[in-house]
Amino acid sequence: MSEPLIQLKQMTKTYGKGLAAMQALCGVDLTINSGEFVAIMGPSGSGKSTVMNILGCLDIPTTGSYFFQGIEVNTLSRNQRALLRRHYLGFVFQGFNLLSRTSALENVELPLIYRGMPTAERHVRARKALDIVGLTGWEDHSPAELSGGQQQRVAIARAIVTEPTVLLADEPTGNLDSARSREVMEMLCAFNRDLGITIIMVTHEPDMAEYAKRIVHFVDGLIASDTLTEQKP
Amino acid sequence: MIWNALLLALREIRRNLLRSALTTLGIIIGIAAVIIMVTVGNGVTAKVGEQISSLGSNLLMIRAGGRGLSGTAVKPFSLEDAKAISQQISHLNAVAPSASKSTTAIFGNKNWSTTITGITEAYIIATNWVIGDGRDFSPSELRSGAMSCIIGNTVWRELFEEQAALGSKIRLNSLSCTVVGILKAKGQAFGRDQDDTILIPLRSFQRRIAGNQDVSMISVSVDDGFATEKVQKQTQQLLRDRRHIAGNEDDDFFILDTKEITATLTGTTKILTSLLGAVAAISLLVGGIGIMNIMLVSVTERTREIGTRLAIGALEREVLLQFLVEAMVLSCLGGFLGIVLAVISSIIISKVIDVPFILDLGIILVACAFSAAVGIVFGYFPARRAAQLDPIEALRHE
Ligand SMILES: Nc1ncnc2c1ncn2[C@@H]1O[C@H](COP(=O)(O)OP(=O)(O)OP(=O)(O)O)[C@@H](O)[C@H]1O
Ligand SMILES: [Mg+2]
């Protein structure tokens, strides 16, 4: 596995057609290796979410190509991309996107159900994931009964329960106060360090970006800078 | 994969319990309405058939008098006419001449106005009467014209208050008459109480009550398995000859075929049943559209959730299957509850309007198939819509 985990080559993304066309990405080259922890920063509208959607195989680039473990994602069908998401990717959405009126445990179980895991094993894995994010004892609570920080932790548990190759997080701390944000970031660092999960995270806050090993700056659909952070001792 | 879809669908139904219950209600009512209509309708048809067969099976009732020929004197039959029928026409089980008259029966201080019918030994057989208590007339009673009578259940109740009656003497037309038997009850037929009757030997009737030799009706019972139509034709020709009716003249008697009446009346109730069933089926359709409506609303309402599922790695067909199974579970559950409700209410309604409860397994199978079909047909459109959502669009929803 000498090839990089993720490789973007001269990738562009245009929304709409004709006069209304809006070029969100204007030729992005980016290579991310296994085990990295990358923070993506940039002003609003610079194309951060767009690049995340493409990295997450939810969308395909207009031109250029995206290789995931050497596979060109553009050539995959809708279903093949769904399977790729199912087996390799974990998502933490900005708005949590938990199922309402559904217990924390059932929320976390969801990706495992789609993987077709037997009930008993599924329960064990989901409980373990909730335990990792520090929500033991909250399994039977629905999102409405949880605080914002707890909801975000359920969303993280749901993303890591499958032990994905890559964890994609679009502003995971966007809705949280700084203490809660730090908790979440510590957690992501731990996954990166202990489980070897590659993490790509969008954030507006420089404090949070500090936790990552590498910071990529986007401006107007282009990469403006790509720097490694000096690691804390 | 089916198990997964079922698991996900059941969780979804549990999440929206009230909405699911209301959706199901449409199907429950539709299915129940269809089954109740058909079941009760079948009961009514059966009851009509029962009433007619209680008149006597394979029976031709021949009455003197033309149809709508008022003014002309009714020319009665005679015992010889009956004899001729039984001798010249084959495949007859019994030929029973009879004559009747309204009269008042008196016992002790009780009066009861009823119909008195003079009969021969063939009458009881032809008209399916059963002697519940006591005995039939003996041949010597019939021959000699004895004043013995067999009373119907209503007469027994009104005159004797269901107490011992055999051997008692009642007064008919100021003649004293000994009760020798009581008929088993037959019940109502077409609004007439069949048990409100007194039977006496025809000879006694003619001599002591009517004072003539007339026979007003001849009941002809045809052997089982033989077409009554043919017998009816032959009898008609025979009677025309005997009564010297010219070729261009109308009959001055008429022949009523109970089989024919049965066919007409049960045909009518069957048509009514299918009509009501069809109306009920429309309510089932409305129930199905209700499911589609709810599922469509729920697709819109759950757009974000569907986006989440797709982003997590749900395949298009898994989302499709989940929604489809959801609709199927709702409609099949509705179908099942509808059947239960229908069976219970049909039993009660049948009791109340006094018709037999006849459960048609066919209609239940049709109901099951229909409710499953409703689930598939009306669930498919919303399900496909959910499955084809673009995950990004869906996630951005709201
Ligand atoms: N589905 C879409 N249709 C049309 N234009 C879109 C669509 N999604 C994004 N855009 C446009 O593409 C550009 C980049 O959007 P994107 O969401 O990637 O920005 P962002 O960097 O994530 O911003 P923010 O920090 O505000 O989330 C924006 O100008 C946006 O208007
Ligand atoms: Mg964004």
XYZ file of C-alpha atoms and ligand atoms in Angstrom:
663
model
C 0.000 0.000 0.000
C 2.475 2.566 -1.143
C -0.201 4.625 -2.856
C -1.782 7.444 -0.818
C -5.131 6.881 0.872
C -6.734 9.895 -0.774
C -5.620 11.728 -3.884
C -7.387 14.664 -5.551
C -6.085 15.650 -9.000
C -7.005 19.005 -10.589
C -10.467 18.629 -9.185
C -13.165 21.201 -9.946
C -16.768 21.370 -8.953
C -19.329 23.583 -10.661
C -22.861 23.975 -9.371
C -25.597 24.942 -11.813
C -25.303 25.611 -15.535
C -24.891 28.507 -17.928
C -25.093 31.969 -16.453
C -26.134 30.662 -13.082
C -23.088 28.386 -12.940
C -21.109 28.685 -9.733
C -17.639 27.235 -9.557
C -17.151 26.101 -5.958
C -13.794 24.374 -6.534
C -11.324 25.564 -9.134
C -8.711 22.833 -9.482
C -7.708 21.260 -6.211
C -4.720 18.956 -5.806
C -4.570 17.248 -2.446
C -2.958 14.071 -1.176
C -3.746 12.616 2.227
C -1.957 9.572 3.594
C -3.223 6.967 5.972
C -3.087 8.038 9.620
C -3.150 11.779 9.013
C -5.237 14.268 10.992
C -6.088 17.124 8.629
C -7.978 20.297 9.489
C -9.582 22.208 6.627
C -10.045 25.927 7.216
C -11.128 28.879 5.169
C -13.712 31.618 4.879
C -17.352 30.878 4.363
C -18.150 29.848 0.810
C -14.586 28.857 0.008
C -15.597 25.284 -0.874
C -14.808 23.397 2.332
C -18.117 21.527 2.531
C -17.992 20.880 -1.185
C -14.630 19.179 -0.884
C -15.852 17.197 2.132
C -18.893 15.949 0.206
C -16.650 14.764 -2.581
C -14.168 13.166 -0.183
C -17.145 11.481 1.477
C -18.272 10.047 -1.888
C -21.605 11.811 -1.522
C -20.874 13.859 -4.608
C -18.621 13.564 -7.652
C -16.278 16.226 -9.054
C -17.206 18.029 -12.275
C -13.725 17.575 -13.719
C -10.510 16.108 -12.383
C -10.407 12.916 -10.404
C -10.599 11.543 -6.905
C -8.758 8.366 -6.019
C -9.673 6.537 -2.834
C -7.172 3.770 -2.096
C -6.272 3.868 -5.756
C -9.894 3.529 -6.939
C -11.214 6.342 -9.106
C -14.468 7.300 -7.372
C -15.862 9.170 -10.421
C -16.252 5.865 -12.214
C -18.263 4.221 -9.450
C -22.053 3.894 -9.529
C -24.320 5.411 -6.903
C -24.633 2.054 -5.157
C -20.891 1.366 -5.272
C -20.265 4.737 -3.663
C -22.846 3.891 -0.975
C -20.982 0.657 -0.277
C -17.704 2.569 -0.103
C -19.250 4.911 2.481
C -20.662 1.983 4.388
C -17.396 0.103 4.666
C -14.669 2.753 4.770
C -16.088 6.089 5.844
C -17.507 7.579 9.006
C -19.373 10.900 9.034
C -19.866 13.455 11.768
C -22.284 16.058 10.462
C -22.456 19.649 11.514
C -26.117 19.341 12.495
C -25.582 15.956 14.226
C -28.327 14.398 12.039
C -29.380 11.876 14.646
C -32.715 10.121 14.186
C -35.233 11.740 16.493
C -37.398 9.675 18.822
C -34.776 6.953 18.531
C -32.575 5.931 21.411
C -28.850 6.726 21.421
C -28.114 3.022 21.166
C -30.329 2.532 18.125
C -28.786 5.577 16.487
C -25.319 4.176 16.958
C -26.457 0.746 15.756
C -27.725 2.111 12.453
C -24.539 1.785 10.358
C -24.013 -1.710 11.763
C -27.542 -2.710 10.678
C -26.671 -1.674 7.127
C -23.529 -3.758 7.411
C -25.764 -6.701 8.271
C -24.169 -7.396 11.643
C -25.972 -9.929 13.899
C -27.999 -8.397 16.740
C -25.869 -9.557 19.655
C -22.578 -8.366 18.178
C -24.238 -5.125 17.107
C -25.355 -4.357 20.662
C -21.897 -5.034 22.060
C -20.187 -2.836 19.464
C -22.682 0.018 19.885
C -22.400 -0.022 23.656
C -18.638 -0.017 23.403
C -18.719 2.979 21.062
C -20.997 4.860 23.456
C -18.651 3.935 26.273
C -15.669 5.349 24.342
C -17.415 8.715 23.952
C -18.339 8.617 27.651
C -22.080 8.036 27.326
C -22.434 4.832 29.333
C -25.838 4.924 30.980
C -27.376 7.157 28.293
C -28.087 4.352 25.808
C -31.870 4.552 26.108
C -32.155 8.335 25.843
C -33.478 9.876 22.658
C -31.662 12.929 21.162
C -34.336 15.245 22.607
C -33.276 14.112 26.067
C -29.582 14.812 25.472
C -27.568 18.037 25.597
C -25.890 19.394 22.469
C -22.518 18.031 23.543
C -24.010 14.634 24.277
C -25.765 14.598 20.909
C -22.492 15.396 19.184
C -20.863 12.544 21.068
C -23.621 10.164 19.951
C -22.975 11.325 16.378
C -19.263 10.617 16.857
C -20.006 7.215 18.337
C -22.137 6.464 15.292
C -19.262 7.481 12.997
C -16.596 5.375 14.722
C -18.684 2.327 15.621
C -17.788 0.766 12.288
C -14.068 1.501 12.821
C -13.881 3.368 9.519
C -10.696 3.970 7.544
C -11.465 7.679 7.308
C -13.491 9.862 9.636
C -14.966 12.955 7.987
C -16.193 15.710 10.290
C -17.770 18.934 8.979
C -17.543 21.474 11.790
C -17.937 18.889 14.555
C -17.599 21.588 17.204
C -19.678 24.206 15.432
C -22.528 24.017 17.906
C -20.550 23.494 21.059
C -19.033 25.769 23.698
C -15.258 25.773 24.014
C -15.073 23.302 26.913
C -17.248 20.789 25.049
C -15.325 21.497 21.850
C -12.071 20.595 23.590
C -13.571 17.341 24.834
C -14.603 16.407 21.310
C -11.197 17.334 19.893
C -9.410 15.244 22.549
C -11.580 12.371 21.502
C -10.769 12.769 17.809
C -7.057 12.952 18.640
C -7.369 9.744 20.599
C -9.048 7.932 17.696
C -6.334 9.149 15.358
C -3.572 8.145 17.737
C -4.958 4.898 19.202
C -7.100 3.453 16.426
C -5.129 4.826 13.505
C -8.216 6.374 11.945
C -7.437 9.017 9.340
C -9.351 12.173 10.240
C -10.356 15.037 7.978
C -12.122 17.862 9.766
C -13.544 21.218 8.742
C -13.387 23.952 11.339
C -13.574 27.737 11.596
C -11.778 27.913 14.892
C -7.969 28.124 14.880
C -7.920 26.691 18.442
C -9.550 23.529 17.202
C -7.358 23.333 14.104
C -4.367 23.282 16.474
C -5.296 19.721 17.435
C -4.697 18.515 13.879
C -1.299 17.548 12.472
C -1.865 19.392 9.220
C -3.920 22.446 8.261
C -5.193 23.065 4.731
C -6.502 26.547 3.975
C -9.108 27.060 1.280
C -9.788 30.428 -0.356
C -12.217 30.815 -3.259
C -12.187 27.168 -4.207
C -8.416 26.832 -4.179
C -5.882 25.619 -1.649
C -4.133 28.732 -0.337
C -1.819 27.022 2.113
C -1.040 23.546 3.350
C 1.048 23.471 6.544
C 2.053 20.953 9.165
C 1.511 22.078 12.754
C 4.351 21.739 15.188
C 3.400 18.819 17.425
C 2.939 19.479 21.084
C 5.096 17.334 23.316
C -31.668 -7.819 3.852
C -35.399 -8.409 4.247
C -34.846 -8.847 7.990
C -32.918 -5.617 8.118
C -35.677 -3.824 6.262
C -38.270 -5.333 8.590
C -36.259 -4.316 11.658
C -35.854 -0.763 10.362
C -39.506 -0.546 9.303
C -40.765 -1.767 12.675
C -38.575 0.764 14.483
C -39.997 3.447 12.217
C -43.588 2.394 12.954
C -42.858 2.370 16.672
C -41.409 5.871 16.410
C -44.644 7.198 14.925
C -47.160 5.102 16.763
C -50.144 7.442 16.560
C -49.663 8.222 12.901
C -49.227 4.534 12.105
C -52.386 3.687 14.037
C -54.432 6.280 12.167
C -53.099 5.097 8.821
C -53.950 1.532 9.686
C -57.454 2.583 10.703
C -58.325 3.363 7.076
C -57.410 -0.149 6.024
C -59.099 -1.711 9.046
C -62.373 0.000 8.210
C -62.124 -0.808 4.512
C -61.362 -4.482 4.981
C -63.917 -4.875 7.762
C -66.634 -3.188 5.672
C -66.066 -5.497 2.720
C -66.050 -8.661 4.808
C -69.059 -7.648 6.911
C -71.116 -6.783 3.809
C -70.294 -10.052 2.116
C -70.720 -12.205 5.215
C -74.029 -10.706 6.279
C -75.206 -10.708 2.664
C -74.414 -14.406 2.379
C -76.304 -14.972 5.631
C -79.374 -13.196 4.250
C -79.193 -15.217 1.032
C -78.951 -18.427 3.004
C -81.864 -17.385 5.201
C -84.060 -16.699 2.175
C -83.171 -20.101 0.777
C -83.941 -21.695 4.133
C -87.349 -20.060 4.332
C -88.264 -21.214 0.864
C -87.127 -24.758 1.454
C -89.197 -24.793 4.650
C -92.242 -24.545 2.388
C -91.225 -27.919 1.004
C -88.390 -29.028 -1.180
C -88.842 -29.351 -4.928
C -92.388 -28.220 -4.471
C -94.932 -27.065 -7.016
C -97.906 -25.279 -5.521
C -100.906 -25.330 -7.840
C -103.733 -22.950 -7.004
C -107.071 -22.539 -8.661
C -107.855 -19.098 -10.093
C -106.203 -17.144 -12.856
C -103.622 -14.454 -12.468
C -105.456 -11.158 -12.151
C -108.715 -12.618 -13.414
C -110.964 -10.919 -10.935
C -114.690 -11.134 -11.521
C -114.660 -14.592 -13.009
C -115.635 -17.254 -10.560
C -112.754 -19.410 -9.405
C -113.176 -22.913 -10.627
C -111.801 -25.207 -7.939
C -109.963 -28.473 -8.395
C -111.318 -31.825 -7.375
C -109.786 -34.883 -5.783
C -109.857 -36.459 -9.251
C -107.504 -33.762 -10.565
C -104.990 -34.696 -7.890
C -105.420 -38.362 -8.640
C -104.869 -37.732 -12.340
C -101.661 -35.852 -11.646
C -100.258 -38.604 -9.469
C -101.194 -41.270 -11.988
C -100.146 -39.592 -15.232
C -97.007 -37.753 -14.258
C -93.876 -39.612 -13.250
C -91.120 -38.786 -10.752
C -93.495 -37.417 -8.153
C -92.822 -37.926 -4.483
C -96.215 -36.788 -3.229
C -99.363 -35.145 -4.579
C -101.314 -33.434 -1.823
C -104.707 -31.873 -2.509
C -105.857 -29.486 0.205
C -108.470 -26.871 0.970
C -108.363 -24.171 3.598
C -110.446 -21.552 5.292
C -110.003 -18.939 7.973
C -111.733 -19.793 11.171
C -111.706 -19.232 14.914
C -110.480 -21.970 17.203
C -111.743 -22.032 20.779
C -110.347 -23.838 23.793
C -111.740 -23.124 27.240
C -112.004 -19.352 27.421
C -109.412 -18.719 24.696
C -110.127 -17.676 21.125
C -107.632 -17.731 18.297
C -108.337 -16.910 14.712
C -106.299 -19.049 12.371
C -106.403 -21.025 9.136
C -107.764 -24.505 8.988
C -106.542 -26.769 6.207
C -108.015 -30.060 5.093
C -105.295 -32.473 4.062
C -104.566 -35.982 2.829
C -101.711 -38.226 3.954
C -99.410 -36.816 1.240
C -99.569 -33.268 2.620
C -97.195 -33.684 5.561
C -94.582 -35.236 3.255
C -94.971 -32.717 0.450
C -94.677 -29.669 2.662
C -91.878 -30.910 4.932
C -93.870 -30.759 8.160
C -92.618 -32.749 11.122
C -94.934 -33.908 13.880
C -93.253 -32.809 17.088
C -95.633 -34.357 19.551
C -98.453 -36.867 19.135
C -99.124 -38.567 15.815
C -100.185 -38.210 12.192
C -103.764 -38.988 11.126
C -104.463 -42.692 10.849
C -105.746 -44.037 7.499
C -109.134 -44.702 9.059
C -109.396 -41.132 10.345
C -108.615 -39.853 6.849
C -111.115 -42.239 5.248
C -113.963 -41.707 7.644
C -113.560 -37.964 8.051
C -113.006 -38.052 11.797
C -112.932 -34.789 13.772
C -109.240 -35.024 14.696
C -106.725 -32.235 14.204
C -103.022 -31.544 14.240
C -102.202 -28.045 15.449
C -99.330 -25.750 14.577
C -96.947 -24.402 17.180
C -98.494 -20.928 17.314
C -101.971 -22.328 17.844
C -100.612 -24.569 20.604
C -99.029 -21.581 22.277
C -102.080 -19.342 21.976
C -104.732 -21.867 22.981
C -102.837 -24.126 25.359
C -100.009 -21.871 26.494
C -97.690 -24.724 25.571
C -99.298 -27.029 28.129
C -100.491 -30.589 27.444
C -102.852 -30.498 24.469
C -102.982 -34.030 23.109
C -106.415 -35.510 23.578
C -108.025 -32.148 24.370
C -111.023 -31.031 22.412
C -111.053 -27.654 20.688
C -114.002 -26.071 18.932
C -113.781 -25.216 15.238
C -116.861 -23.682 13.642
C -118.859 -24.983 16.627
C -117.630 -28.485 15.909
C -115.680 -30.338 18.550
C -112.313 -31.627 17.377
C -109.698 -33.776 19.179
C -106.055 -32.707 19.083
C -103.930 -35.711 18.045
C -100.640 -34.033 17.182
C -98.581 -30.877 17.377
C -96.354 -29.758 14.507
C -92.730 -28.834 15.030
C -92.247 -25.112 14.496
C -91.098 -23.907 11.051
C -91.037 -20.201 11.735
C -91.790 -17.269 9.486
C -91.674 -17.373 5.726
C -92.043 -14.063 3.882
C -93.871 -12.387 6.707
C -96.375 -15.170 7.189
C -96.348 -17.341 10.302
C -96.350 -20.895 8.970
C -97.052 -22.316 12.423
C -100.375 -20.525 12.693
C -102.357 -23.432 11.255
C -104.666 -26.299 12.085
C -104.690 -29.434 9.934
C -107.687 -31.764 9.724
C -108.471 -34.651 7.335
C -109.602 -33.297 3.948
C -112.741 -35.426 4.028
C -113.758 -33.904 7.399
C -113.027 -30.423 6.045
C -115.127 -30.920 2.933
C -118.050 -32.529 4.750
C -118.233 -30.617 8.018
C -116.633 -27.265 7.384
C -116.757 -26.332 3.697
C -119.815 -28.362 2.768
C -118.503 -29.061 -0.738
C -115.964 -31.305 -2.532
C -113.653 -28.519 -3.594
C -109.847 -28.664 -3.514
C -108.268 -25.213 -3.567
C -104.625 -26.190 -3.806
C -102.594 -29.159 -4.930
C -99.036 -29.396 -3.621
C -96.820 -31.546 -5.804
C -93.461 -32.670 -4.481
C -91.060 -33.779 -7.209
C -88.492 -36.513 -6.555
C -85.058 -35.188 -5.658
C -82.816 -34.668 -8.632
C -85.600 -34.238 -11.187
C -86.176 -30.967 -12.931
C -89.315 -29.273 -11.684
C -89.623 -27.373 -14.970
C -90.563 -30.484 -16.899
C -93.070 -31.616 -14.285
C -94.516 -28.133 -14.235
C -95.061 -28.179 -18.030
C -96.656 -31.613 -17.963
C -98.929 -30.711 -15.048
C -100.003 -27.519 -16.734
C -100.950 -29.389 -19.922
C -102.759 -32.067 -17.979
C -104.805 -29.546 -16.010
C -105.633 -27.526 -19.137
C -106.976 -30.676 -20.748
C -108.949 -31.652 -17.688
C -110.402 -28.160 -17.344
C -111.150 -27.913 -21.078
C -109.177 -24.742 -21.684
C -108.940 -23.874 -25.370
C -105.500 -23.349 -26.936
C -105.788 -19.565 -27.044
C -107.150 -19.116 -23.531
C -105.149 -18.332 -20.419
C -104.782 -20.783 -17.573
C -107.408 -20.460 -14.865
C -104.954 -21.768 -12.301
C -101.331 -21.111 -11.587
C -98.333 -23.147 -10.637
C -95.755 -21.759 -8.263
C -92.338 -23.403 -8.327
C -90.451 -22.913 -5.058
C -87.156 -23.603 -6.838
C -87.864 -20.752 -9.202
C -88.678 -18.395 -6.320
C -85.514 -19.469 -4.561
C -83.443 -18.700 -7.617
C -85.058 -15.291 -8.101
C -84.833 -14.195 -4.483
C -81.345 -15.490 -3.754
C -80.261 -13.965 -7.046
C -81.543 -10.616 -5.850
C -79.822 -10.821 -2.475
C -76.608 -11.922 -4.176
C -76.673 -8.889 -6.450
C -77.299 -6.681 -3.420
C -74.428 -8.324 -1.593
C -71.979 -7.727 -4.407
C -73.209 -4.155 -4.763
C -72.648 -3.419 -1.087
C -69.324 -5.247 -1.268
C -68.286 -3.008 -4.159
C -69.202 0.114 -2.223
C -67.172 -1.180 0.693
C -64.267 -1.919 -1.648
C -64.174 1.765 -2.515
C -63.597 2.560 1.140
C -60.712 0.105 0.997
C -59.270 2.026 -1.915
C -59.621 5.234 0.073
C -57.764 3.514 2.906
C -54.976 2.643 0.480
C -54.709 6.209 -0.712
C -54.521 7.200 2.955
C -51.452 5.001 3.318
C -49.859 6.565 0.269
C -50.610 10.032 1.567
C -49.079 9.318 4.945
C -46.046 7.675 3.411
C -45.503 10.623 1.068
C -45.804 13.072 3.943
C -43.408 10.998 5.906
C -40.892 10.956 3.035
C -40.924 14.755 2.959
C -40.832 14.971 6.715
C -38.041 12.468 6.949
C -35.925 13.816 4.113
C -33.018 14.665 6.402
C -33.252 11.285 8.010
C -33.209 9.549 4.634
C -30.184 11.689 3.742
C -28.492 10.513 6.921
C -29.236 6.897 6.111
C -27.901 7.266 2.582
C -24.765 9.063 3.824
C -24.144 6.322 6.358
C -24.135 3.808 3.534
C -27.715 2.678 2.974
C -28.244 1.464 -0.590
C -31.056 2.831 -2.694
C -32.850 -0.475 -2.614
C -32.509 -0.724 1.157
C -34.282 2.585 1.635
C -36.875 1.514 -0.933
C -37.398 -1.778 0.830
C -37.657 -0.134 4.232
C -40.439 2.182 3.091
C -42.163 -0.577 1.195
C -42.030 -2.915 4.169
C -43.322 -0.100 6.364
C -46.337 0.353 4.093
C -46.840 -3.397 3.853
C -46.664 -3.906 7.604
C -49.206 -1.123 8.114
C -51.601 -2.398 5.479
C -51.265 -6.061 6.440
C -51.714 -5.209 10.111
C -54.777 -3.206 9.079
C -55.971 -6.167 7.042
C -55.519 -8.552 9.933
C -57.269 -6.309 12.451
C -59.977 -5.618 9.856
C -60.627 -9.337 9.477
C -60.831 -9.816 13.246
C -63.175 -6.834 13.571
C -65.281 -8.054 10.651
C -65.677 -11.577 12.021
C -66.714 -10.298 15.448
C -69.172 -7.742 14.073
C -70.572 -10.190 11.530
C -71.313 -12.678 14.307
C -73.087 -9.962 16.286
C -75.020 -8.554 13.300
C -76.059 -12.049 12.207
C -77.377 -12.700 15.711
C -79.261 -9.422 15.823
C -80.979 -9.683 12.445
C -81.363 -13.432 12.848
C -79.564 -14.769 9.812
C -77.044 -17.612 9.792
C -73.361 -16.628 10.158
C -71.582 -17.935 7.088
C -67.882 -17.087 6.862
C -66.637 -17.105 3.296
C -62.966 -18.102 3.367
C -62.566 -16.783 -0.150
C -63.413 -13.223 0.806
C -60.929 -13.395 3.689
C -58.198 -14.537 1.332
C -59.151 -11.780 -1.075
C -59.017 -9.277 1.800
C -55.539 -10.496 2.792
C -54.282 -10.311 -0.769
C -55.875 -6.920 -1.267
C -54.377 -5.372 1.843
C -50.931 -6.658 0.869
C -51.474 -5.278 -2.629
C -52.522 -1.920 -1.185
C -49.271 -1.859 0.767
C -47.169 -2.608 -2.314
C -49.007 -0.374 -4.750
C -49.486 2.638 -2.517
C -46.200 2.164 -0.709
C -44.094 1.877 -3.848
C -44.423 5.435 -5.090
C -43.359 7.122 -1.826
C -40.682 4.484 -1.286
C -39.133 5.087 -4.683
C -39.214 8.783 -4.038
C -37.360 8.294 -0.772
C -34.783 5.993 -2.327
C -33.992 8.346 -5.178
C -33.292 11.336 -2.979
C -29.863 12.856 -3.454
C -28.054 12.409 -0.115
C -26.539 15.902 -0.146
C -29.808 17.590 -1.044
C -31.560 15.522 1.586
C -29.016 16.444 4.252
C -29.335 20.137 3.399
C -33.128 19.917 3.672
C -34.863 22.437 6.000
N -25.935 22.544 -3.959
C -25.429 23.719 -4.309
N -25.950 24.389 -5.350
C -25.419 25.577 -5.753
N -24.401 26.149 -5.177
C -23.826 25.559 -4.120
C -24.321 24.293 -3.644
N -23.544 23.915 -2.576
C -22.628 24.911 -2.424
N -22.806 25.865 -3.331
C -21.965 27.065 -3.482
O -20.630 26.672 -3.536
C -19.817 27.551 -2.786
C -19.032 26.774 -1.792
O -19.876 26.233 -0.831
P -19.422 25.379 0.413
O -20.640 24.867 1.099
O -18.430 24.391 -0.015
O -18.740 26.473 1.317
P -18.091 26.322 2.757
O -16.646 26.606 2.600
O -18.471 25.027 3.340
O -18.759 27.498 3.546
P -19.236 27.513 5.088
O -17.997 27.763 5.852
O -20.146 28.668 5.129
O -19.885 26.226 5.375
C -20.759 28.539 -2.114
O -20.666 29.760 -2.810
C -22.132 27.945 -2.276
O -23.069 28.969 -2.534
Mg -19.780 24.324 4.970
